[in-house]
mmCIF file of C-alpha atoms in Angstrom:
data_model
loop_
_atom_site.group_PDB
_atom_site.id
_atom_site.type_symbol
_atom_site.label_atom_id
_atom_site.label_comp_id
_atom_site.label_asym_id
_atom_site.label_seq_id
_atom_site.Cartn_x
_atom_site.Cartn_y
_atom_site.Cartn_z
ATOM 1 C CA MET A 1 29.398 -19.689 -4.972
ATOM 2 C CA GLU A 2 25.844 -20.663 -3.962
ATOM 3 C CA ILE A 3 23.218 -18.032 -4.678
ATOM 4 C CA LYS A 4 19.634 -18.485 -3.548
ATOM 5 C CA VAL A 5 16.686 -16.290 -4.366
ATOM 6 C CA LEU A 6 13.966 -16.642 -1.720
ATOM 7 C CA GLY A 7 10.415 -15.975 -2.783
ATOM 8 C CA THR A 8 7.019 -17.572 -3.058
ATOM 9 C CA GLY A 9 6.188 -16.252 -6.495
ATOM 10 C CA CYS A 10 5.538 -12.525 -6.190
ATOM 11 C CA THR A 11 6.530 -10.373 -9.144
ATOM 12 C CA LYS A 12 9.496 -8.867 -7.323
ATOM 13 C CA CYS A 13 10.817 -12.355 -6.546
ATOM 14 C CA LYS A 14 10.729 -13.261 -10.214
ATOM 15 C CA SER A 15 12.469 -10.043 -11.222
ATOM 16 C CA LEU A 16 15.153 -10.629 -8.610
ATOM 17 C CA GLU A 17 15.844 -14.124 -9.942
ATOM 18 C CA LYS A 18 16.100 -12.757 -13.458
ATOM 19 C CA MET A 19 18.390 -9.900 -12.358
ATOM 20 C CA VAL A 20 20.691 -12.274 -10.493
ATOM 21 C CA ARG A 21 20.921 -14.754 -13.349
ATOM 22 C CA GLU A 22 21.731 -11.989 -15.811
ATOM 23 C CA LYS A 23 24.316 -10.480 -13.510
ATOM 24 C CA VAL A 24 25.991 -13.848 -12.924
ATOM 25 C CA ALA A 25 26.225 -14.350 -16.697
ATOM 26 C CA GLU A 26 27.471 -10.807 -17.228
ATOM 27 C CA LEU A 27 30.205 -11.073 -14.613
ATOM 28 C CA LYS A 28 30.950 -14.654 -15.714
ATOM 29 C CA LEU A 29 30.761 -15.840 -12.108
ATOM 30 C CA ASP A 30 31.146 -19.458 -11.148
ATOM 31 C CA ALA A 31 27.862 -19.529 -9.275
ATOM 32 C CA ASN A 32 24.935 -21.848 -8.830
ATOM 33 C CA VAL A 33 21.684 -19.852 -8.786
ATOM 34 C CA THR A 34 18.593 -21.527 -7.318
ATOM 35 C CA LYS A 35 15.147 -20.333 -6.329
ATOM 36 C CA GLU A 36 13.714 -21.357 -2.968
ATOM 37 C CA GLU A 37 9.914 -21.350 -2.977
ATOM 38 C CA ASP A 38 9.185 -23.469 0.091
ATOM 39 C CA ILE A 39 7.899 -21.075 2.748
ATOM 40 C CA VAL A 40 9.180 -23.186 5.659
ATOM 41 C CA LYS A 41 12.690 -23.185 4.215
ATOM 42 C CA ILE A 42 12.425 -19.472 3.433
ATOM 43 C CA MET A 43 11.518 -18.796 7.064
ATOM 44 C CA GLY A 44 14.614 -20.722 8.073
ATOM 45 C CA TYR A 45 16.570 -17.710 6.842
ATOM 46 C CA GLY A 46 14.668 -15.396 9.141
ATOM 47 C CA ILE A 47 13.536 -12.864 6.559
ATOM 48 C CA LEU A 48 10.261 -10.993 7.042
ATOM 49 C CA SER A 49 9.612 -9.848 3.530
ATOM 50 C CA THR A 50 10.292 -11.375 0.198
ATOM 51 C CA PRO A 51 12.238 -11.428 -2.041
ATOM 52 C CA GLY A 52 15.369 -12.450 -0.191
ATOM 53 C CA LEU A 53 18.853 -12.844 -1.573
ATOM 54 C CA VAL A 54 21.153 -15.413 0.014
ATOM 55 C CA ILE A 55 24.811 -15.767 -0.929
ATOM 56 C CA ASN A 56 26.704 -18.729 0.516
ATOM 57 C CA ASP A 57 24.003 -19.253 3.146
ATOM 58 C CA LYS A 58 24.035 -15.651 4.335
ATOM 59 C CA VAL A 59 21.102 -13.268 3.825
ATOM 60 C CA VAL A 60 22.430 -10.152 2.129
ATOM 61 C CA MET A 61 19.183 -8.403 1.262
ATOM 62 C CA SER A 62 15.459 -8.757 1.785
ATOM 63 C CA GLY A 63 12.209 -7.029 0.962
ATOM 64 C CA ARG A 64 13.394 -5.005 -1.971
ATOM 65 C CA LEU A 65 15.165 -5.164 -5.294
ATOM 66 C CA PRO A 66 18.801 -4.073 -5.374
ATOM 67 C CA SER A 67 19.941 -1.476 -7.861
ATOM 68 C CA ASP A 68 22.262 -2.644 -10.597
ATOM 69 C CA LYS A 69 25.199 -1.104 -8.756
ATOM 70 C CA GLU A 70 24.284 -2.727 -5.453
ATOM 71 C CA LEU A 71 23.950 -6.129 -7.071
ATOM 72 C CA ASN A 72 27.371 -5.676 -8.649
ATOM 73 C CA GLU A 73 28.862 -4.948 -5.253
ATOM 74 C CA LEU A 74 27.047 -7.801 -3.525
ATOM 75 C CA LEU A 75 28.112 -10.368 -6.078
ATOM 76 C CA SER A 76 31.689 -9.239 -6.570
ATOM 77 C CA LYS A 77 32.433 -9.008 -2.831
ATOM 78 C CA ILE A 78 32.619 -12.761 -2.541
ATOM 79 C CA MET B 1 23.563 14.612 -17.080
ATOM 80 C CA ASN B 2 26.137 12.493 -15.282
ATOM 81 C CA PHE B 3 25.980 14.900 -12.393
ATOM 82 C CA PHE B 4 22.402 13.853 -11.622
ATOM 83 C CA ASN B 5 23.510 10.250 -11.418
ATOM 84 C CA SER B 6 26.135 11.014 -8.792
ATOM 85 C CA SER B 7 25.265 10.782 -5.101
ATOM 86 C CA LYS B 8 25.203 14.554 -4.732
ATOM 87 C CA GLY B 9 23.174 15.058 -7.886
ATOM 88 C CA LYS B 10 20.537 12.646 -6.675
ATOM 89 C CA ILE B 11 19.974 14.775 -3.592
ATOM 90 C CA ILE B 12 19.993 18.082 -5.497
ATOM 91 C CA LEU B 13 17.642 16.994 -8.298
ATOM 92 C CA PRO B 14 14.494 16.825 -6.136
ATOM 93 C CA ILE B 15 15.323 20.216 -4.607
ATOM 94 C CA LEU B 16 15.362 21.659 -8.143
ATOM 95 C CA LEU B 17 12.205 19.869 -9.204
ATOM 96 C CA ILE B 18 10.002 20.781 -6.244
ATOM 97 C CA PRO B 19 9.521 24.482 -7.222
ATOM 98 C CA ILE B 20 8.540 23.360 -10.742
ATOM 99 C CA TRP B 21 6.101 20.890 -9.223
ATOM 100 C CA TYR B 22 4.661 23.678 -7.082
ATOM 101 C CA ILE B 23 4.156 26.058 -10.031
ATOM 102 C CA VAL B 24 2.475 23.386 -12.174
ATOM 103 C CA TYR B 25 0.241 22.197 -9.339
ATOM 104 C CA TYR B 26 -1.026 25.643 -8.388
ATOM 105 C CA ASN B 27 -1.688 26.744 -11.961
ATOM 106 C CA LEU B 28 -3.439 23.587 -13.037
ATOM 107 C CA GLN B 29 -6.956 24.881 -12.451
ATOM 108 C CA ALA B 30 -6.332 28.119 -14.350
ATOM 109 C CA PHE B 31 -4.733 26.135 -17.154
ATOM 110 C CA THR B 32 -7.684 23.730 -17.338
ATOM 111 C CA ASP B 33 -10.168 26.627 -17.414
ATOM 112 C CA TRP B 34 -8.195 28.291 -20.192
ATOM 113 C CA PHE B 35 -7.794 25.079 -22.180
ATOM 114 C CA VAL B 36 -11.391 23.860 -21.960
ATOM 115 C CA PHE B 37 -13.248 27.150 -22.234
ATOM 116 C CA SER B 38 -10.903 29.179 -24.469
ATOM 117 C CA VAL B 39 -8.924 26.730 -26.586
ATOM 118 C CA LEU B 40 -11.655 24.127 -27.003
ATOM 119 C CA GLY B 41 -14.272 26.871 -26.879
ATOM 120 C CA MET B 42 -16.692 24.881 -24.750
ATOM 121 C CA THR B 43 -19.454 26.399 -22.700
ATOM 122 C CA LYS B 44 -19.420 26.291 -18.942
ATOM 123 C CA GLY B 45 -22.205 24.073 -17.590
ATOM 124 C CA GLU B 46 -22.415 21.845 -20.651
ATOM 125 C CA HIS B 47 -22.245 18.123 -19.840
ATOM 126 C CA LEU B 48 -19.347 17.318 -22.155
ATOM 127 C CA ALA B 49 -17.421 20.396 -21.055
ATOM 128 C CA GLU B 50 -17.856 19.445 -17.395
ATOM 129 C CA ALA B 51 -16.692 15.889 -18.071
ATOM 130 C CA ILE B 52 -13.625 16.968 -20.049
ATOM 131 C CA TRP B 53 -12.789 19.642 -17.517
ATOM 132 C CA PHE B 54 -12.990 17.102 -14.690
ATOM 133 C CA PHE B 55 -10.583 14.742 -16.434
ATOM 134 C CA ILE B 56 -8.053 17.337 -17.579
ATOM 135 C CA PHE B 57 -7.937 18.837 -14.111
ATOM 136 C CA GLU B 58 -8.142 15.788 -11.851
ATOM 137 C CA PHE B 59 -5.856 13.357 -13.656
ATOM 138 C CA PRO B 60 -2.668 15.465 -13.685
ATOM 139 C CA LYS B 61 -3.492 16.778 -10.226
ATOM 140 C CA VAL B 62 -3.710 13.302 -8.720
ATOM 141 C CA LEU B 63 -0.602 12.135 -10.602
ATOM 142 C CA LEU B 64 1.383 15.140 -9.373
ATOM 143 C CA LEU B 65 0.300 14.518 -5.791
ATOM 144 C CA LEU B 66 1.037 10.807 -6.063
ATOM 145 C CA THR B 67 4.520 11.376 -7.470
ATOM 146 C CA LEU B 68 5.471 13.833 -4.746
ATOM 147 C CA ILE B 69 4.051 11.896 -1.810
ATOM 148 C CA ILE B 70 5.258 8.501 -2.985
ATOM 149 C CA PHE B 71 8.767 9.868 -3.400
ATOM 150 C CA PHE B 72 8.858 11.011 0.221
ATOM 151 C CA VAL B 73 7.033 7.971 1.551
ATOM 152 C CA GLY B 74 9.497 5.801 -0.385
ATOM 153 C CA ILE B 75 12.363 7.488 1.475
ATOM 154 C CA VAL B 76 10.625 7.372 4.868
ATOM 155 C CA ARG B 77 9.933 3.674 4.399
ATOM 156 C CA THR B 78 13.618 2.854 4.082
ATOM 157 C CA PHE B 79 13.803 3.705 7.798
ATOM 158 C CA PHE B 80 10.900 1.449 8.770
ATOM 159 C CA THR B 81 11.871 -2.071 7.789
ATOM 160 C CA PRO B 82 9.631 -4.974 8.839
ATOM 161 C CA GLU B 83 12.557 -6.192 10.985
ATOM 162 C CA ARG B 84 12.556 -2.963 13.000
ATOM 163 C CA THR B 85 8.787 -3.002 13.319
ATOM 164 C CA ARG B 86 8.919 -6.517 14.689
ATOM 165 C CA LYS B 87 11.527 -5.515 17.218
ATOM 166 C CA ALA B 88 9.321 -2.621 18.328
ATOM 167 C CA LEU B 89 6.332 -4.928 18.792
ATOM 168 C CA GLU B 90 8.041 -7.837 20.549
ATOM 169 C CA GLY B 91 6.492 -8.555 23.922
ATOM 170 C CA LYS B 92 4.241 -5.478 23.860
ATOM 171 C CA LYS B 93 1.139 -5.530 26.052
ATOM 172 C CA THR B 94 -2.031 -6.047 24.083
ATOM 173 C CA PHE B 95 -3.704 -2.660 23.882
ATOM 174 C CA THR B 96 -0.535 -0.555 23.546
ATOM 175 C CA GLY B 97 0.758 -3.160 21.116
ATOM 176 C CA ASN B 98 -2.384 -2.909 18.983
ATOM 177 C CA VAL B 99 -2.111 0.880 18.769
ATOM 178 C CA LEU B 100 1.577 0.756 17.903
ATOM 179 C CA ALA B 101 1.101 -2.061 15.379
ATOM 180 C CA ALA B 102 -1.688 -0.219 13.568
ATOM 181 C CA MET B 103 0.409 2.951 13.324
ATOM 182 C CA LEU B 104 3.515 1.086 12.178
ATOM 183 C CA GLY B 105 1.300 -0.667 9.637
ATOM 184 C CA ILE B 106 0.928 2.662 7.824
ATOM 185 C CA VAL B 107 4.646 3.323 7.390
ATOM 186 C CA THR B 108 6.181 -0.140 7.145
ATOM 187 C CA PRO B 109 6.545 -1.324 3.551
ATOM 188 C CA PHE B 110 4.094 -4.142 2.998
ATOM 189 C CA CYS B 111 2.919 -6.188 0.082
ATOM 190 C CA SER B 112 0.311 -8.905 0.468
ATOM 191 C CA CYS B 113 2.739 -11.376 -1.125
ATOM 192 C CA SER B 114 4.909 -10.968 1.967
ATOM 193 C CA ALA B 115 2.001 -11.534 4.354
ATOM 194 C CA ILE B 116 3.074 -15.107 5.179
ATOM 195 C CA PRO B 117 6.742 -14.553 6.063
ATOM 196 C CA LEU B 118 5.687 -11.465 7.981
ATOM 197 C CA PHE B 119 2.986 -13.291 9.920
ATOM 198 C CA LEU B 120 5.326 -16.183 10.767
ATOM 199 C CA GLY B 121 8.167 -13.879 11.690
ATOM 200 C CA PHE B 122 5.967 -11.773 13.983
ATOM 201 C CA VAL B 123 4.242 -14.661 15.725
ATOM 202 C CA GLU B 124 7.502 -16.580 16.193
ATOM 203 C CA ALA B 125 9.198 -13.567 17.727
ATOM 204 C CA GLY B 126 6.467 -13.444 20.369
ATOM 205 C CA VAL B 127 4.375 -10.621 18.936
ATOM 206 C CA PRO B 128 0.851 -11.445 20.222
ATOM 207 C CA LEU B 129 -1.618 -12.716 17.610
ATOM 208 C CA GLY B 130 -3.994 -9.770 18.046
ATOM 209 C CA VAL B 131 -1.159 -7.265 17.686
ATOM 210 C CA THR B 132 -0.018 -9.020 14.506
ATOM 211 C CA PHE B 133 -3.549 -8.693 13.172
ATOM 212 C CA SER B 134 -3.670 -4.979 13.923
ATOM 213 C CA PHE B 135 -0.614 -4.661 11.716
ATOM 214 C CA LEU B 136 -2.020 -6.875 8.962
ATOM 215 C CA ILE B 137 -5.255 -4.879 8.862
ATOM 216 C CA ALA B 138 -3.736 -1.405 8.907
ATOM 217 C CA ALA B 139 -0.950 -2.091 6.406
ATOM 218 C CA PRO B 140 -3.061 -2.621 3.276
ATOM 219 C CA MET B 141 -6.019 -0.433 4.307
ATOM 220 C CA ILE B 142 -4.170 2.768 5.155
ATOM 221 C CA ASN B 143 -1.688 3.278 2.363
ATOM 222 C CA GLU B 144 -0.173 6.332 0.767
ATOM 223 C CA VAL B 145 -2.046 5.916 -2.510
ATOM 224 C CA ALA B 146 -5.395 5.947 -0.698
ATOM 225 C CA ILE B 147 -4.413 8.961 1.383
ATOM 226 C CA VAL B 148 -3.229 10.955 -1.639
ATOM 227 C CA LEU B 149 -6.354 10.189 -3.660
ATOM 228 C CA LEU B 150 -8.649 11.041 -0.770
ATOM 229 C CA TYR B 151 -6.801 14.288 -0.196
ATOM 230 C CA GLY B 152 -6.810 15.143 -3.899
ATOM 231 C CA LEU B 153 -10.460 14.335 -4.564
ATOM 232 C CA PHE B 154 -12.150 15.078 -1.225
ATOM 233 C CA GLY B 155 -9.807 17.325 0.734
ATOM 234 C CA TRP B 156 -7.756 16.761 3.854
ATOM 235 C CA GLN B 157 -10.713 16.314 6.204
ATOM 236 C CA VAL B 158 -11.879 13.125 4.509
ATOM 237 C CA ALA B 159 -8.297 11.847 4.194
ATOM 238 C CA LEU B 160 -7.870 12.368 7.944
ATOM 239 C CA ILE B 161 -11.194 10.694 8.736
ATOM 240 C CA TYR B 162 -10.142 7.720 6.627
ATOM 241 C CA VAL B 163 -6.801 7.367 8.408
ATOM 242 C CA LEU B 164 -8.315 7.740 11.891
ATOM 243 C CA THR B 165 -11.208 5.337 11.307
ATOM 244 C CA GLY B 166 -8.834 2.893 9.572
ATOM 245 C CA LEU B 167 -6.606 2.998 12.649
ATOM 246 C CA PHE B 168 -9.636 2.520 14.877
ATOM 247 C CA ILE B 169 -10.716 -0.594 12.968
ATOM 248 C CA ALA B 170 -7.209 -2.079 12.948
ATOM 249 C CA ILE B 171 -6.786 -1.472 16.692
ATOM 250 C CA PHE B 172 -10.294 -2.640 17.575
ATOM 251 C CA ALA B 173 -10.236 -5.799 15.417
ATOM 252 C CA GLY B 174 -6.751 -6.810 16.563
ATOM 253 C CA TRP B 175 -7.661 -6.185 20.179
ATOM 254 C CA VAL B 176 -10.829 -8.324 19.946
ATOM 255 C CA ILE B 177 -8.925 -11.159 18.228
ATOM 256 C CA GLY B 178 -6.352 -10.980 21.029
ATOM 257 C CA LEU B 179 -9.118 -11.047 23.646
ATOM 258 C CA PHE B 180 -10.642 -14.259 22.255
ATOM 259 C CA LYS B 181 -7.263 -16.069 22.401
ATOM 260 C CA LEU B 182 -7.613 -17.682 18.991
ATOM 261 C CA GLU B 183 -4.086 -19.090 18.754
ATOM 262 C CA HIS B 184 -5.510 -22.613 18.317
ATOM 263 C CA TRP B 185 -6.991 -21.477 15.000
ATOM 264 C CA VAL B 186 -3.547 -20.775 13.611
ATOM 265 C CA GLU B 187 -2.253 -23.686 11.512
ATOM 266 C CA ASP B 188 -0.198 -26.024 13.693
ATOM 267 C CA TRP B 189 2.908 -25.907 11.520
ATOM 268 C CA VAL B 190 3.283 -22.183 12.179
ATOM 269 C CA TYR B 191 4.377 -22.654 15.790
ATOM 270 C CA LYS B 192 6.631 -25.570 14.819
ATOM 271 C CA THR B 193 8.513 -23.610 12.194
ATOM 272 C CA LYS B 194 11.937 -22.524 13.287
ATOM 273 C CA VAL B 195 12.607 -19.019 12.173
ATOM 274 C CA GLY B 196 16.249 -18.371 11.432
ATOM 275 C CA GLN B 197 18.129 -15.580 13.110
ATOM 276 C CA ASN B 198 20.353 -14.253 10.364
ATOM 277 C CA ALA B 199 17.994 -11.607 9.089
ATOM 278 C CA SER B 200 19.808 -8.721 7.482
ATOM 279 C CA ASP B 201 18.955 -6.126 10.084
ATOM 280 C CA ILE B 202 22.492 -4.815 9.981
ATOM 281 C CA GLU B 203 22.016 -3.687 6.389
ATOM 282 C CA LYS B 204 23.273 -0.114 6.174
ATOM 283 C CA ILE B 205 21.839 2.118 3.470
ATOM 284 C CA LYS B 206 23.533 5.289 2.272
ATOM 285 C CA PHE B 207 21.419 8.427 2.071
ATOM 286 C CA SER B 208 21.795 8.681 -1.703
ATOM 287 C CA ASP B 209 20.546 5.083 -1.931
ATOM 288 C CA ARG B 210 17.494 6.051 0.138
ATOM 289 C CA ILE B 211 16.757 8.801 -2.380
ATOM 290 C CA ASN B 212 17.228 6.211 -5.078
ATOM 291 C CA LEU B 213 14.642 4.010 -3.389
ATOM 292 C CA GLY B 214 12.315 7.023 -3.415
ATOM 293 C CA TYR B 215 12.691 7.183 -7.200
ATOM 294 C CA ASN B 216 12.167 3.431 -7.417
ATOM 295 C CA ALA B 217 8.961 3.773 -5.405
ATOM 296 C CA ILE B 218 7.679 6.346 -7.909
ATOM 297 C CA LYS B 219 8.562 4.099 -10.820
ATOM 298 C CA GLU B 220 7.042 1.060 -9.199
ATOM 299 C CA ILE B 221 3.850 2.513 -7.700
ATOM 300 C CA VAL B 222 2.962 5.330 -10.096
ATOM 301 C CA GLY B 223 3.935 3.034 -12.968
ATOM 302 C CA LYS B 224 1.424 0.518 -11.689
ATOM 303 C CA VAL B 225 -1.495 2.707 -10.577
ATOM 304 C CA TRP B 226 -1.634 5.477 -13.192
ATOM 305 C CA LEU B 227 -3.855 3.398 -15.438
ATOM 306 C CA TYR B 228 -6.321 2.683 -12.618
ATOM 307 C CA VAL B 229 -6.341 6.348 -11.711
ATOM 308 C CA ALA B 230 -7.021 7.256 -15.350
ATOM 309 C CA LEU B 231 -9.816 4.686 -15.659
ATOM 310 C CA GLY B 232 -11.346 5.712 -12.349
ATOM 311 C CA ILE B 233 -11.293 9.375 -13.323
ATOM 312 C CA VAL B 234 -12.724 8.659 -16.796
ATOM 313 C CA VAL B 235 -15.650 6.852 -15.163
ATOM 314 C CA GLY B 236 -15.833 9.693 -12.661
ATOM 315 C CA ALA B 237 -15.714 12.331 -15.403
ATOM 316 C CA GLY B 238 -18.458 10.590 -17.349
ATOM 317 C CA ALA B 239 -20.691 10.388 -14.325
ATOM 318 C CA HIS B 240 -19.744 13.907 -13.282
ATOM 319 C CA GLY B 241 -21.135 15.343 -16.492
ATOM 320 C CA TYR B 242 -23.996 12.992 -17.283
ATOM 321 C CA VAL B 243 -25.432 11.274 -14.211
ATOM 322 C CA PRO B 244 -28.045 13.488 -12.573
ATOM 323 C CA ALA B 245 -27.215 14.801 -9.121
ATOM 324 C CA GLU B 246 -29.013 12.946 -6.305
ATOM 325 C CA PHE B 247 -29.080 9.841 -8.523
ATOM 326 C CA MET B 248 -27.338 7.779 -5.842
ATOM 327 C CA ALA B 249 -29.355 9.221 -2.973
ATOM 328 C CA SER B 250 -32.079 6.585 -3.208
ATOM 329 C CA ILE B 251 -29.510 3.733 -3.323
ATOM 330 C CA MET B 252 -26.633 4.865 -1.151
ATOM 331 C CA GLY B 253 -28.182 7.792 0.702
ATOM 332 C CA LYS B 254 -28.110 8.101 4.469
ATOM 333 C CA ASP B 255 -31.790 7.232 4.864
ATOM 334 C CA VAL B 256 -31.298 3.809 3.300
ATOM 335 C CA TRP B 257 -30.475 1.756 6.394
ATOM 336 C CA TYR B 258 -29.310 -1.370 4.552
ATOM 337 C CA ALA B 259 -26.922 0.581 2.308
ATOM 338 C CA VAL B 260 -23.984 0.250 4.719
ATOM 339 C CA PRO B 261 -24.095 -3.548 5.218
ATOM 340 C CA LEU B 262 -24.816 -4.046 1.529
ATOM 341 C CA SER B 263 -21.840 -1.884 0.539
ATOM 342 C CA VAL B 264 -19.575 -3.903 2.832
ATOM 343 C CA LEU B 265 -20.855 -7.218 1.441
ATOM 344 C CA ILE B 266 -20.307 -6.061 -2.129
ATOM 345 C CA GLY B 267 -16.944 -4.552 -1.251
ATOM 346 C CA ILE B 268 -15.290 -7.657 0.251
ATOM 347 C CA PRO B 269 -15.072 -9.828 -2.890
ATOM 348 C CA LEU B 270 -14.478 -6.782 -5.083
ATOM 349 C CA TYR B 271 -10.779 -6.437 -5.388
ATOM 350 C CA SER B 272 -9.414 -3.163 -6.549
ATOM 351 C CA ASN B 273 -6.629 -0.996 -5.350
ATOM 352 C CA ALA B 274 -7.289 2.415 -3.888
ATOM 353 C CA ALA B 275 -6.257 4.051 -7.151
ATOM 354 C CA GLY B 276 -9.202 2.682 -9.095
ATOM 355 C CA ILE B 277 -11.904 2.809 -6.476
ATOM 356 C CA ILE B 278 -11.511 6.257 -4.914
ATOM 357 C CA PRO B 279 -12.235 8.366 -8.042
ATOM 358 C CA ILE B 280 -15.424 6.347 -8.484
ATOM 359 C CA VAL B 281 -16.388 6.776 -4.857
ATOM 360 C CA SER B 282 -15.863 10.520 -5.172
ATOM 361 C CA VAL B 283 -18.561 10.582 -7.847
ATOM 362 C CA LEU B 284 -20.887 8.375 -5.788
ATOM 363 C CA ILE B 285 -20.709 10.979 -3.039
ATOM 364 C CA GLU B 286 -21.221 13.848 -5.432
ATOM 365 C CA LYS B 287 -24.343 12.135 -6.739
ATOM 366 C CA GLY B 288 -25.948 11.751 -3.354
ATOM 367 C CA ALA B 289 -24.298 8.761 -1.666
ATOM 368 C CA SER B 290 -23.709 9.495 1.998
ATOM 369 C CA LEU B 291 -20.197 9.750 3.391
ATOM 370 C CA GLY B 292 -20.600 6.854 5.839
ATOM 371 C CA THR B 293 -21.844 4.461 3.176
ATOM 372 C CA ALA B 294 -19.138 5.475 0.702
ATOM 373 C CA LEU B 295 -16.460 5.189 3.388
ATOM 374 C CA ALA B 296 -17.663 1.701 4.329
ATOM 375 C CA PHE B 297 -17.662 0.617 0.698
ATOM 376 C CA MET B 298 -14.159 1.962 0.123
ATOM 377 C CA MET B 299 -12.741 0.363 3.266
ATOM 378 C CA SER B 300 -14.147 -3.062 2.525
ATOM 379 C CA VAL B 301 -12.821 -2.957 -1.035
ATOM 380 C CA ILE B 302 -9.328 -1.859 -0.021
ATOM 381 C CA GLY B 303 -8.981 -3.451 3.398
ATOM 382 C CA LEU B 304 -10.595 -6.841 2.903
ATOM 383 C CA SER B 305 -9.557 -8.617 -0.230
ATOM 384 C CA LEU B 306 -10.129 -12.151 -1.384
ATOM 385 C CA PRO B 307 -6.563 -12.724 -2.691
ATOM 386 C CA GLU B 308 -5.150 -11.775 0.707
ATOM 387 C CA MET B 309 -7.547 -14.165 2.461
ATOM 388 C CA ILE B 310 -6.385 -16.960 0.182
ATOM 389 C CA ILE B 311 -2.754 -16.196 0.993
ATOM 390 C CA LEU B 312 -3.496 -16.058 4.732
ATOM 391 C CA ARG B 313 -5.380 -19.362 4.562
ATOM 392 C CA LYS B 314 -1.953 -21.061 4.476
ATOM 393 C CA VAL B 315 -1.274 -19.958 8.044
ATOM 394 C CA LEU B 316 -4.792 -19.516 9.461
ATOM 395 C CA LYS B 317 -7.529 -22.095 9.851
ATOM 396 C CA LEU B 318 -10.830 -21.258 8.193
ATOM 397 C CA PRO B 319 -12.674 -20.204 11.386
ATOM 398 C CA LEU B 320 -10.008 -17.591 12.057
ATOM 399 C CA ILE B 321 -10.306 -16.230 8.513
ATOM 400 C CA PHE B 322 -14.063 -15.871 9.038
ATOM 401 C CA THR B 323 -13.577 -14.296 12.458
ATOM 402 C CA PHE B 324 -11.073 -11.884 10.971
ATOM 403 C CA VAL B 325 -13.416 -10.887 8.124
ATOM 404 C CA GLY B 326 -16.342 -10.707 10.548
ATOM 405 C CA ILE B 327 -14.619 -8.437 13.047
ATOM 406 C CA VAL B 328 -13.075 -6.127 10.457
ATOM 407 C CA GLY B 329 -16.401 -6.058 8.567
ATOM 408 C CA GLY B 330 -18.147 -5.257 11.856
ATOM 409 C CA GLY B 331 -15.721 -2.418 12.528
ATOM 410 C CA ILE B 332 -16.375 -1.007 9.057
ATOM 411 C CA LEU B 333 -20.141 -1.223 9.678
ATOM 412 C CA ILE B 334 -19.781 0.763 12.895
ATOM 413 C CA VAL B 335 -17.768 3.425 11.058
ATOM 414 C CA GLY B 336 -20.320 3.570 8.235
ATOM 415 C CA PHE B 337 -23.324 3.930 10.534
ATOM 416 C CA LEU B 338 -21.522 6.387 12.765
ATOM 417 C CA PHE B 339 -20.697 8.741 9.901
ATOM 418 C CA ASN B 340 -24.178 8.489 8.411
ATOM 419 C CA TRP B 341 -25.538 9.403 11.801
ATOM 420 C CA ILE B 342 -23.174 12.342 12.423
ATOM 421 C CA PHE B 343 -23.383 13.969 8.983
#
């Protein structure tokens, strides 16, 4: 599973990356978590507000932080 | 306790808390009087008593108002995503577009760190440059924290004046920028960037999750601004008790013609959020500063900020940044002079 956190460096983007990494470790997922900071590439995903969460090249959330429950659901769906 | 974590509990909890909020809020003044004059045994009219009274009354009052309003605004904002706002603004005619953009700027969640993706996304989708600017001006300037503080410290009339003049400036500045056709001052790469189409507009949110986001907004915003509010009110309380009335009249009074432009010039590089600046402004007014001058100062501090300019520099060439600051600054000047002249 490819997980990308989109964000240019705002505090929420950093917290999202941390949340995702912790959740991946907690659920013992076989996932590759990367952070995309290049604005041109971020725009390629069509989001209007950061942070964005991309799982297997699909935007699943943008502009806010998910709750713990939501993140569980998002990550275990795939 | 588990009940309040369930979906139903999350909806019922605020309904239970609102009456408590109401009782506390409407008894705060009586409580402060009792505490300062009976428990502490201070004398009415004394400087220290006035200062302590001001703090004990204003700080909880503003926090209570903030918590309540931010909770509801947090819920309302889940309905106004930037994606929906963009859709509403696509292909709008300039003037109507400017009005709509400025109004949507108030309710759409916005953080200056998202200014770039938002700008690119809007411009790429065919939202006119001037309309995009109306949004970018209104969004930071007219925010719920500013409105709550103005209402709490000045009353609803000033809060309303702030919102209306803020809207006027956002509409006016965006409209002028649109009129000048300044697209060539946008960095070239902006129009070459391909914006993807898989934005998560389809995202469905359950009502209990919206309530949850209301709680999150309280945690996030009140958690961040309470300290600024406290500091602002401490400074305010100190001045309230100790600085002589009419002290500011000779510096920021309505007869000092250069006070408005000077306030705007000082306000632009000063970067503070509404939470810190408004309690201080409330004291400036109490000590003789005129409403127009104080309003101009407040707007330039909140609405024009250096960090945001630096972020926008990535997508805008320098002349456009200066034009933007110049037109918004000009709008603020007009507002300042107008209010000094009326009142």
